[in-house]
Amino acid sequence: MLFPEIETPALLIEQQVLLHNIEMMQRLADRHGVTLRPHIKTHKSIQIARMQLTPGACGIAVAKLSEAETMVRGGIHNIQIANQVVGASRVKRLLDLARLAQVSCSVDSPENVRELSEAFSTHGRTLSVLVEVDTGLHRCGLSDPEEIGKLCRLIDQCDGLQLAGIMTHAGHAYRASSAEEVAQIGRQEGEAMVNLAESLRREGFHVEQVSVGSTPTALHAAAVFGVTELRVGNYVFNDMIQVSLGVAAEDQCALSVLATVTSLPTNDRVVLDAGSKSLTTELGAHGNQRLTGFGKIIGTSARITRLSEEHGIIEGLDTRLRLGDRVRIIPNHACATVNLYDYAYIVDGESVRQQVPIDARGCVT
Ligand SMILES: Cc1ncc(COP(=O)(O)O)c(C=O)c1O
């Protein structure tokens, strides 16, 4: 039996694959002379963040203040909140955080700039901000260069704020229909940001950081001369979404969910003890529902065709599974899956090496 000492469903991280993924992304960043800033929303683990910092990452990125607060408690002190911090209570938490660590955040509106300026200048502190640019995802960020220029001017005029640079996330690469399209989006991401930084510098703004990144576009955006920072998250584990995009191979996926066969009600139906509460119901990212099953069972071509909360159902099976057998499932979306678990097991083949807490699990505020 696979990992008899572990109760299922459980989160496994294959140590060698994890180390390899960390090393390869660091090498990519080093090769292009850009700093690597891993986004920890993927693993939410202090220990894994340290494993990324040791070979050379300059700091981390987070999506949420509570993730940042957790990482600061874990001794990590260079944090980019790659998101907007809006509203009095959050701004107060950001101020508290800035007393303990070097933090920056993204901005994309004059209202938010004024709110941050008032809070930080009142307390005699300076916050570094990056203007978020929309390079095609159409989520947050500005795309009109004139509006971006105006926001930079406002930041320069505001006490308590310092313009650190510009940032973007080309998440629309997840909607691409081919590897060529992913590459094209990556090049565009880098080039649009470098061109914008140059024109802002011509207007007299000090744009030090040109921060880009997503796992699919990393290879292409980091290669654009003038990009200074690569901000990537999913690469640390990879998942079936990356496999479906041609960005990673199955054997580069470090994360899996260990599940047990708990019912075999008919000849052609196998039921696992991992359902939507263990695997999520995700079939893709950013609107691209390209996956047809709820995770890939390692070593078979069987698909999990249906999920209920606590059950995963495999139909039309090409393998013989018996009651009590265990399978490893590569999740469709690693980042969302990790957030369902209190801890993960780092494994090396069939040996358990260590149990690691998912420290920032559930940190969504
Ligand atoms: C702002 C921002 N930066 C970077 C990333 C990292 O992207 P990926 O997980 O594709 O590497 C994300 C992912 O959601 C993000 O939202």
Short mmCIF file of C-alpha atoms and ligand atoms in Angstrom, two decimals:
data_model
loop_
_atom_site.label_atom_id
_atom_site.label_comp_id
_atom_site.label_asym_id
_atom_site.label_seq_id
_atom_site.Cartn_x
_atom_site.Cartn_y
_atom_site.Cartn_z
CA MET A 1 0.00 0.00 0.00
CA LEU A 2 1.22 3.49 -0.84
CA PHE A 3 2.13 5.50 2.30
CA PRO A 4 0.31 3.27 4.84
CA GLU A 5 1.20 5.70 7.64
CA ILE A 6 -0.79 8.58 6.09
CA GLU A 7 -4.55 9.06 6.48
CA THR A 8 -6.23 10.08 3.24
CA PRO A 9 -7.03 12.36 1.55
CA ALA A 10 -3.61 13.95 2.05
CA LEU A 11 -1.40 16.42 0.28
CA LEU A 12 1.96 15.11 -0.93
CA ILE A 13 4.89 17.10 -2.27
CA GLU A 14 7.56 15.21 -4.17
CA GLN A 15 10.80 16.60 -2.77
CA GLN A 16 13.05 16.13 -5.79
CA VAL A 17 10.54 17.70 -8.16
CA LEU A 18 9.99 20.63 -5.78
CA LEU A 19 13.75 21.27 -5.53
CA HIS A 20 14.15 20.97 -9.28
CA ASN A 21 11.32 23.43 -9.99
CA ILE A 22 12.79 25.94 -7.52
CA GLU A 23 16.25 25.60 -9.03
CA MET A 24 15.09 25.89 -12.65
CA MET A 25 13.15 29.12 -12.06
CA GLN A 26 16.06 30.62 -10.12
CA ARG A 27 18.37 29.72 -13.00
CA LEU A 28 16.01 31.31 -15.51
CA ALA A 29 15.95 34.54 -13.49
CA ASP A 30 19.74 34.51 -13.03
CA ARG A 31 20.32 33.87 -16.73
CA HIS A 32 18.40 37.02 -17.63
CA GLY A 33 19.71 39.12 -14.74
CA VAL A 34 16.28 39.64 -13.18
CA THR A 35 15.37 39.19 -9.54
CA LEU A 36 13.04 36.33 -8.69
CA ARG A 37 10.16 37.06 -6.35
CA PRO A 38 8.14 33.86 -5.80
CA HIS A 39 4.43 34.36 -5.17
CA ILE A 40 3.69 32.26 -2.09
CA LYS A 41 -0.08 32.02 -2.68
CA THR A 42 0.72 28.68 -4.32
CA HIS A 43 2.25 26.90 -1.31
CA LYS A 44 1.37 29.21 1.62
CA SER A 45 4.25 27.64 3.54
CA ILE A 46 7.00 29.44 5.43
CA GLN A 47 9.34 26.52 4.96
CA ILE A 48 8.88 26.37 1.20
CA ALA A 49 9.25 30.15 0.95
CA ARG A 50 12.62 29.75 2.71
CA MET A 51 13.55 27.02 0.22
CA GLN A 52 12.96 29.60 -2.54
CA LEU A 53 14.86 32.38 -0.77
CA THR A 54 17.97 30.28 -0.06
CA PRO A 55 19.10 29.87 -3.68
CA GLY A 56 18.58 33.57 -4.45
CA ALA A 57 15.00 34.87 -4.49
CA CYS A 58 15.00 38.55 -3.44
CA GLY A 59 11.84 38.28 -1.36
CA ILE A 60 8.31 37.03 -1.79
CA ALA A 61 5.03 38.24 -3.24
CA VAL A 62 1.67 37.65 -1.58
CA ALA A 63 -1.92 38.35 -2.59
CA LYS A 64 -3.28 39.08 0.88
CA LEU A 65 -2.24 41.01 3.98
CA SER A 66 -2.91 37.96 6.13
CA GLU A 67 -0.47 35.94 4.01
CA ALA A 68 2.10 38.70 4.53
CA GLU A 69 1.43 38.76 8.29
CA THR A 70 1.96 35.00 8.44
CA MET A 71 5.20 35.18 6.47
CA VAL A 72 6.53 38.02 8.66
CA ARG A 73 5.85 35.86 11.72
CA GLY A 74 7.94 33.22 9.94
CA GLY A 75 10.88 35.64 9.68
CA ILE A 76 10.45 36.69 6.03
CA HIS A 77 10.98 40.41 5.69
CA ASN A 78 10.90 41.43 2.04
CA ILE A 79 7.31 41.26 0.83
CA GLN A 80 5.48 42.68 -2.16
CA ILE A 81 1.73 42.66 -1.75
CA ALA A 82 0.93 42.13 -5.42
CA ASN A 83 -2.54 43.48 -4.90
CA GLN A 84 -4.39 46.63 -3.81
CA VAL A 85 -4.74 47.39 -0.09
CA VAL A 86 -7.98 49.33 0.23
CA GLY A 87 -9.96 50.52 3.27
CA ALA A 88 -9.07 51.88 6.70
CA SER A 89 -8.66 48.60 8.57
CA ARG A 90 -6.44 47.09 5.89
CA VAL A 91 -4.34 50.22 5.58
CA LYS A 92 -3.80 50.12 9.34
CA ARG A 93 -2.64 46.50 9.08
CA LEU A 94 -0.30 47.51 6.25
CA LEU A 95 1.16 50.24 8.46
CA ASP A 96 1.72 47.73 11.26
CA LEU A 97 3.37 45.38 8.80
CA ALA A 98 5.63 48.13 7.46
CA ARG A 99 7.05 48.53 10.98
CA LEU A 100 8.21 44.90 10.89
CA ALA A 101 9.22 44.32 7.28
CA GLN A 102 10.12 45.92 3.98
CA VAL A 103 6.74 45.93 2.22
CA SER A 104 5.32 47.34 -0.97
CA CYS A 105 1.89 47.13 -2.58
CA SER A 106 0.18 47.74 -5.88
CA VAL A 107 -2.01 50.74 -6.68
CA ASP A 108 -4.30 51.51 -9.59
CA SER A 109 -6.51 54.39 -8.39
CA PRO A 110 -6.05 57.96 -7.15
CA GLU A 111 -8.42 57.33 -4.21
CA ASN A 112 -6.30 54.48 -2.93
CA VAL A 113 -3.08 56.47 -3.46
CA ARG A 114 -4.48 59.32 -1.34
CA GLU A 115 -5.69 56.93 1.36
CA LEU A 116 -2.27 55.25 1.62
CA SER A 117 -0.47 58.59 1.54
CA GLU A 118 -2.55 60.03 4.35
CA ALA A 119 -2.01 57.02 6.61
CA PHE A 120 1.71 56.64 5.98
CA SER A 121 2.59 60.35 6.09
CA THR A 122 0.60 60.84 9.31
CA HIS A 123 2.78 58.18 10.93
CA GLY A 124 6.00 59.53 9.45
CA ARG A 125 6.54 56.47 7.29
CA THR A 126 7.10 55.90 3.56
CA LEU A 127 5.46 53.11 1.59
CA SER A 128 6.83 51.86 -1.74
CA VAL A 129 4.10 51.40 -4.31
CA LEU A 130 4.03 49.82 -7.75
CA VAL A 131 1.50 50.96 -10.31
CA GLU A 132 -0.42 47.96 -11.58
CA VAL A 133 -0.64 47.76 -15.36
CA ASP A 134 -3.22 45.74 -17.27
CA THR A 135 -1.36 43.95 -20.07
CA GLY A 136 -4.38 41.92 -21.16
CA LEU A 137 -5.84 40.00 -18.22
CA HIS A 138 -8.43 42.76 -17.71
CA ARG A 139 -8.57 42.29 -13.96
CA CYS A 140 -6.92 45.10 -11.98
CA GLY A 141 -4.53 47.69 -13.33
CA LEU A 142 -4.54 50.57 -15.77
CA SER A 143 -3.80 50.30 -19.46
CA ASP A 144 -4.00 53.91 -20.70
CA PRO A 145 -0.44 55.40 -20.59
CA GLU A 146 -1.85 58.86 -19.91
CA GLU A 147 -3.78 57.65 -16.87
CA ILE A 148 -0.72 55.73 -15.68
CA GLY A 149 1.37 58.91 -16.02
CA LYS A 150 -1.21 60.85 -14.01
CA LEU A 151 -1.18 58.26 -11.24
CA CYS A 152 2.65 58.33 -11.13
CA ARG A 153 2.53 62.13 -10.85
CA LEU A 154 0.06 61.91 -7.99
CA ILE A 155 2.27 59.37 -6.18
CA ASP A 156 5.28 61.68 -6.60
CA GLN A 157 3.26 64.56 -5.14
CA CYS A 158 1.96 62.55 -2.17
CA ASP A 159 3.84 62.50 1.12
CA GLY A 160 4.45 59.09 2.59
CA LEU A 161 4.66 57.31 -0.76
CA GLN A 162 7.49 56.38 -3.05
CA LEU A 163 7.04 55.15 -6.60
CA ALA A 164 8.99 51.88 -6.80
CA GLY A 165 7.98 50.91 -10.30
CA ILE A 166 5.32 49.15 -12.32
CA MET A 167 3.94 45.61 -12.13
CA THR A 168 1.68 43.31 -14.15
CA HIS A 169 0.44 39.72 -14.20
CA ALA A 170 -0.30 38.26 -17.65
CA GLY A 171 -2.85 35.76 -16.34
CA HIS A 172 -4.61 35.85 -19.71
CA ALA A 173 -1.89 33.44 -20.86
CA TYR A 174 -3.97 30.79 -19.08
CA ARG A 175 -6.63 31.34 -21.76
CA ALA A 176 -4.18 30.79 -24.61
CA SER A 177 -4.99 28.03 -27.06
CA SER A 178 -1.41 27.07 -28.00
CA ALA A 179 2.16 27.15 -26.72
CA GLU A 180 2.92 29.78 -29.41
CA GLU A 181 0.18 32.02 -28.07
CA VAL A 182 1.56 31.65 -24.52
CA ALA A 183 5.00 32.69 -25.82
CA GLN A 184 3.55 35.65 -27.68
CA ILE A 185 1.64 36.84 -24.59
CA GLY A 186 4.84 36.52 -22.55
CA ARG A 187 6.86 38.60 -24.99
CA GLN A 188 4.08 41.20 -25.14
CA GLU A 189 3.90 41.29 -21.34
CA GLY A 190 7.62 42.08 -21.09
CA GLU A 191 7.79 44.47 -24.03
CA ALA A 192 4.70 46.48 -23.06
CA MET A 193 6.09 46.95 -19.55
CA VAL A 194 9.60 47.91 -20.69
CA ASN A 195 8.22 50.40 -23.25
CA LEU A 196 5.95 51.91 -20.62
CA ALA A 197 8.80 52.16 -18.08
CA GLU A 198 10.97 53.93 -20.66
CA SER A 199 8.30 56.45 -21.55
CA LEU A 200 7.62 57.14 -17.85
CA ARG A 201 11.35 57.67 -17.28
CA ARG A 202 11.39 60.14 -20.18
CA GLU A 203 8.66 62.03 -18.33
CA GLY A 204 10.99 62.18 -15.33
CA PHE A 205 9.60 59.40 -13.14
CA HIS A 206 11.92 57.10 -11.26
CA VAL A 207 10.80 53.65 -12.38
CA GLU A 208 13.21 51.20 -10.83
CA GLN A 209 11.19 48.00 -10.83
CA VAL A 210 9.57 46.50 -13.91
CA SER A 211 7.90 43.49 -12.35
CA VAL A 212 6.21 40.85 -14.52
CA GLY A 213 5.18 37.29 -14.17
CA SER A 214 3.05 34.25 -14.44
CA THR A 215 4.27 30.67 -14.67
CA PRO A 216 3.21 30.20 -18.32
CA THR A 217 4.84 33.46 -19.50
CA ALA A 218 7.95 33.44 -17.27
CA LEU A 219 10.32 32.02 -19.88
CA HIS A 220 9.32 34.62 -22.46
CA ALA A 221 8.74 37.73 -20.33
CA ALA A 222 11.97 37.35 -18.33
CA ALA A 223 13.94 37.32 -21.58
CA VAL A 224 12.83 40.85 -22.52
CA PHE A 225 15.69 43.25 -21.79
CA GLY A 226 14.59 45.88 -19.27
CA VAL A 227 12.38 43.61 -17.17
CA THR A 228 13.83 43.68 -13.65
CA GLU A 229 11.71 41.25 -11.64
CA LEU A 230 9.98 37.93 -12.21
CA ARG A 231 6.99 37.23 -9.94
CA VAL A 232 5.83 33.62 -10.30
CA GLY A 233 3.89 31.26 -8.09
CA ASN A 234 2.55 28.06 -9.57
CA TYR A 235 5.92 26.87 -10.99
CA VAL A 236 6.97 25.63 -7.56
CA PHE A 237 4.50 22.73 -7.89
CA ASN A 238 3.01 22.94 -11.41
CA ASP A 239 -0.34 21.21 -12.00
CA MET A 240 -2.63 19.83 -14.69
CA ILE A 241 -3.42 23.34 -15.90
CA GLN A 242 0.27 23.87 -16.71
CA VAL A 243 0.41 20.42 -18.32
CA SER A 244 -2.61 21.28 -20.47
CA LEU A 245 -0.87 24.48 -21.63
CA GLY A 246 2.33 22.62 -22.50
CA VAL A 247 4.21 24.63 -19.85
CA ALA A 248 5.12 21.61 -17.69
CA ALA A 249 5.21 17.85 -18.09
CA GLU A 250 3.46 15.53 -15.67
CA ASP A 251 6.76 14.51 -14.10
CA GLN A 252 7.42 18.19 -13.27
CA CYS A 253 4.32 18.30 -11.07
CA ALA A 254 5.46 18.17 -7.43
CA LEU A 255 2.04 18.20 -5.79
CA SER A 256 -0.41 15.32 -5.58
CA VAL A 257 -3.37 14.31 -3.49
CA LEU A 258 -3.19 10.83 -1.98
CA ALA A 259 -6.60 9.14 -2.00
CA THR A 260 -8.00 5.69 -1.18
CA VAL A 261 -10.48 3.54 -3.10
CA THR A 262 -13.39 3.25 -0.67
CA SER A 263 -16.15 1.82 -2.88
CA LEU A 264 -16.44 -0.31 -6.05
CA PRO A 265 -20.20 -0.41 -6.54
CA THR A 266 -20.17 -1.62 -10.18
CA ASN A 267 -17.62 -3.07 -12.60
CA ASP A 268 -16.97 0.22 -14.24
CA ARG A 269 -17.11 2.64 -11.31
CA VAL A 270 -14.45 3.32 -8.69
CA VAL A 271 -15.04 5.73 -5.82
CA LEU A 272 -12.21 7.56 -4.03
CA ASP A 273 -12.33 9.33 -0.66
CA ALA A 274 -11.25 12.65 -2.25
CA GLY A 275 -13.99 14.92 -3.55
CA SER A 276 -14.42 18.62 -4.13
CA LYS A 277 -13.25 19.42 -0.58
CA SER A 278 -9.93 17.74 -1.34
CA LEU A 279 -9.41 18.46 -5.04
CA THR A 280 -11.48 21.61 -5.74
CA THR A 281 -13.88 21.69 -8.71
CA GLU A 282 -11.54 23.70 -10.92
CA LEU A 283 -11.30 22.76 -14.59
CA GLY A 284 -9.03 25.57 -15.72
CA ALA A 285 -7.99 29.11 -14.97
CA HIS A 286 -9.08 32.61 -15.98
CA GLY A 287 -12.09 31.38 -17.92
CA ASN A 288 -10.33 28.59 -19.76
CA GLN A 289 -12.10 25.37 -18.76
CA ARG A 290 -9.84 23.21 -20.87
CA LEU A 291 -9.57 20.19 -18.55
CA THR A 292 -12.06 17.34 -18.74
CA GLY A 293 -11.39 15.54 -15.45
CA PHE A 294 -10.91 16.68 -11.85
CA GLY A 295 -7.24 15.75 -11.64
CA LYS A 296 -4.95 13.17 -13.20
CA ILE A 297 -4.33 9.83 -11.51
CA ILE A 298 -0.60 9.19 -11.75
CA GLY A 299 0.29 6.07 -13.70
CA THR A 300 -3.08 5.58 -15.40
CA SER A 301 -5.10 7.38 -18.00
CA ALA A 302 -8.19 7.12 -15.81
CA ARG A 303 -10.03 10.36 -15.20
CA ILE A 304 -12.03 11.50 -12.21
CA THR A 305 -15.23 12.25 -14.05
CA ARG A 306 -17.47 13.35 -11.19
CA LEU A 307 -17.05 14.82 -7.74
CA SER A 308 -19.23 15.25 -4.73
CA GLU A 309 -17.87 16.84 -1.58
CA GLU A 310 -16.21 13.73 -0.17
CA HIS A 311 -16.19 11.40 -3.18
CA GLY A 312 -14.27 11.32 -6.44
CA ILE A 313 -15.75 9.03 -9.08
CA ILE A 314 -13.74 7.32 -11.79
CA GLU A 315 -15.75 5.92 -14.68
CA GLY A 316 -14.68 4.01 -17.79
CA LEU A 317 -11.56 2.68 -16.13
CA ASP A 318 -8.45 1.38 -17.88
CA THR A 319 -6.90 -0.02 -14.73
CA ARG A 320 -7.84 -2.53 -12.05
CA LEU A 321 -8.18 -0.93 -8.67
CA ARG A 322 -9.19 -2.82 -5.54
CA LEU A 323 -10.82 -1.66 -2.34
CA GLY A 324 -8.23 0.01 -0.12
CA ASP A 325 -5.83 0.76 -3.00
CA ARG A 326 -4.26 4.20 -2.94
CA VAL A 327 -3.75 6.55 -5.84
CA ARG A 328 -1.92 9.83 -6.30
CA ILE A 329 -3.82 12.55 -8.13
CA ILE A 330 -2.16 15.58 -9.74
CA PRO A 331 -4.66 18.37 -9.05
CA ASN A 332 -5.92 20.63 -11.79
CA HIS A 333 -5.04 23.77 -9.82
CA ALA A 334 -2.30 23.37 -7.22
CA CYS A 335 -2.76 26.81 -5.57
CA ALA A 336 -6.45 26.32 -4.80
CA THR A 337 -5.90 22.70 -3.69
CA VAL A 338 -3.17 23.56 -1.16
CA ASN A 339 -5.52 26.00 0.57
CA LEU A 340 -7.76 23.04 1.52
CA TYR A 341 -5.14 21.36 3.74
CA ASP A 342 -3.62 22.11 7.14
CA TYR A 343 -0.36 20.42 6.23
CA ALA A 344 1.43 18.54 3.46
CA TYR A 345 3.85 15.63 3.48
CA ILE A 346 7.15 16.06 1.70
CA VAL A 347 7.90 12.67 0.17
CA ASP A 348 10.75 11.14 -1.75
CA GLY A 349 9.34 8.36 -3.89
CA GLU A 350 7.50 6.17 -1.38
CA SER A 351 9.21 7.54 1.75
CA VAL A 352 7.76 10.31 3.85
CA ARG A 353 10.47 12.85 4.69
CA GLN A 354 8.61 15.53 6.61
CA GLN A 355 5.26 17.04 7.46
CA VAL A 356 5.05 20.79 6.70
CA PRO A 357 2.29 23.13 7.85
CA ILE A 358 0.39 25.17 5.27
CA ASP A 359 0.92 28.22 7.48
CA ALA A 360 -1.16 30.70 5.49
CA ARG A 361 -3.95 28.24 4.71
CA GLY A 362 -7.26 30.14 4.70
CA CYS A 363 -5.49 33.51 4.80
CA VAL A 364 -7.81 35.40 2.46
CA THR A 365 -8.23 38.72 4.23
C1 LIG B 1 -0.55 39.53 -9.29
C2 LIG B 1 -0.01 38.16 -9.54
N1 LIG B 1 1.30 38.01 -9.74
C3 LIG B 1 1.84 36.80 -9.97
C4 LIG B 1 1.06 35.66 -9.98
C5 LIG B 1 1.72 34.34 -10.19
O1 LIG B 1 1.22 33.67 -11.33
P1 LIG B 1 1.51 32.14 -11.56
O2 LIG B 1 0.90 31.40 -10.44
O3 LIG B 1 0.97 31.84 -12.90
O4 LIG B 1 3.00 31.99 -11.55
C6 LIG B 1 -0.31 35.78 -9.77
C7 LIG B 1 -1.18 34.61 -9.80
O5 LIG B 1 -2.34 34.59 -9.53
C8 LIG B 1 -0.87 37.06 -9.54
O6 LIG B 1 -2.18 37.24 -9.36
#
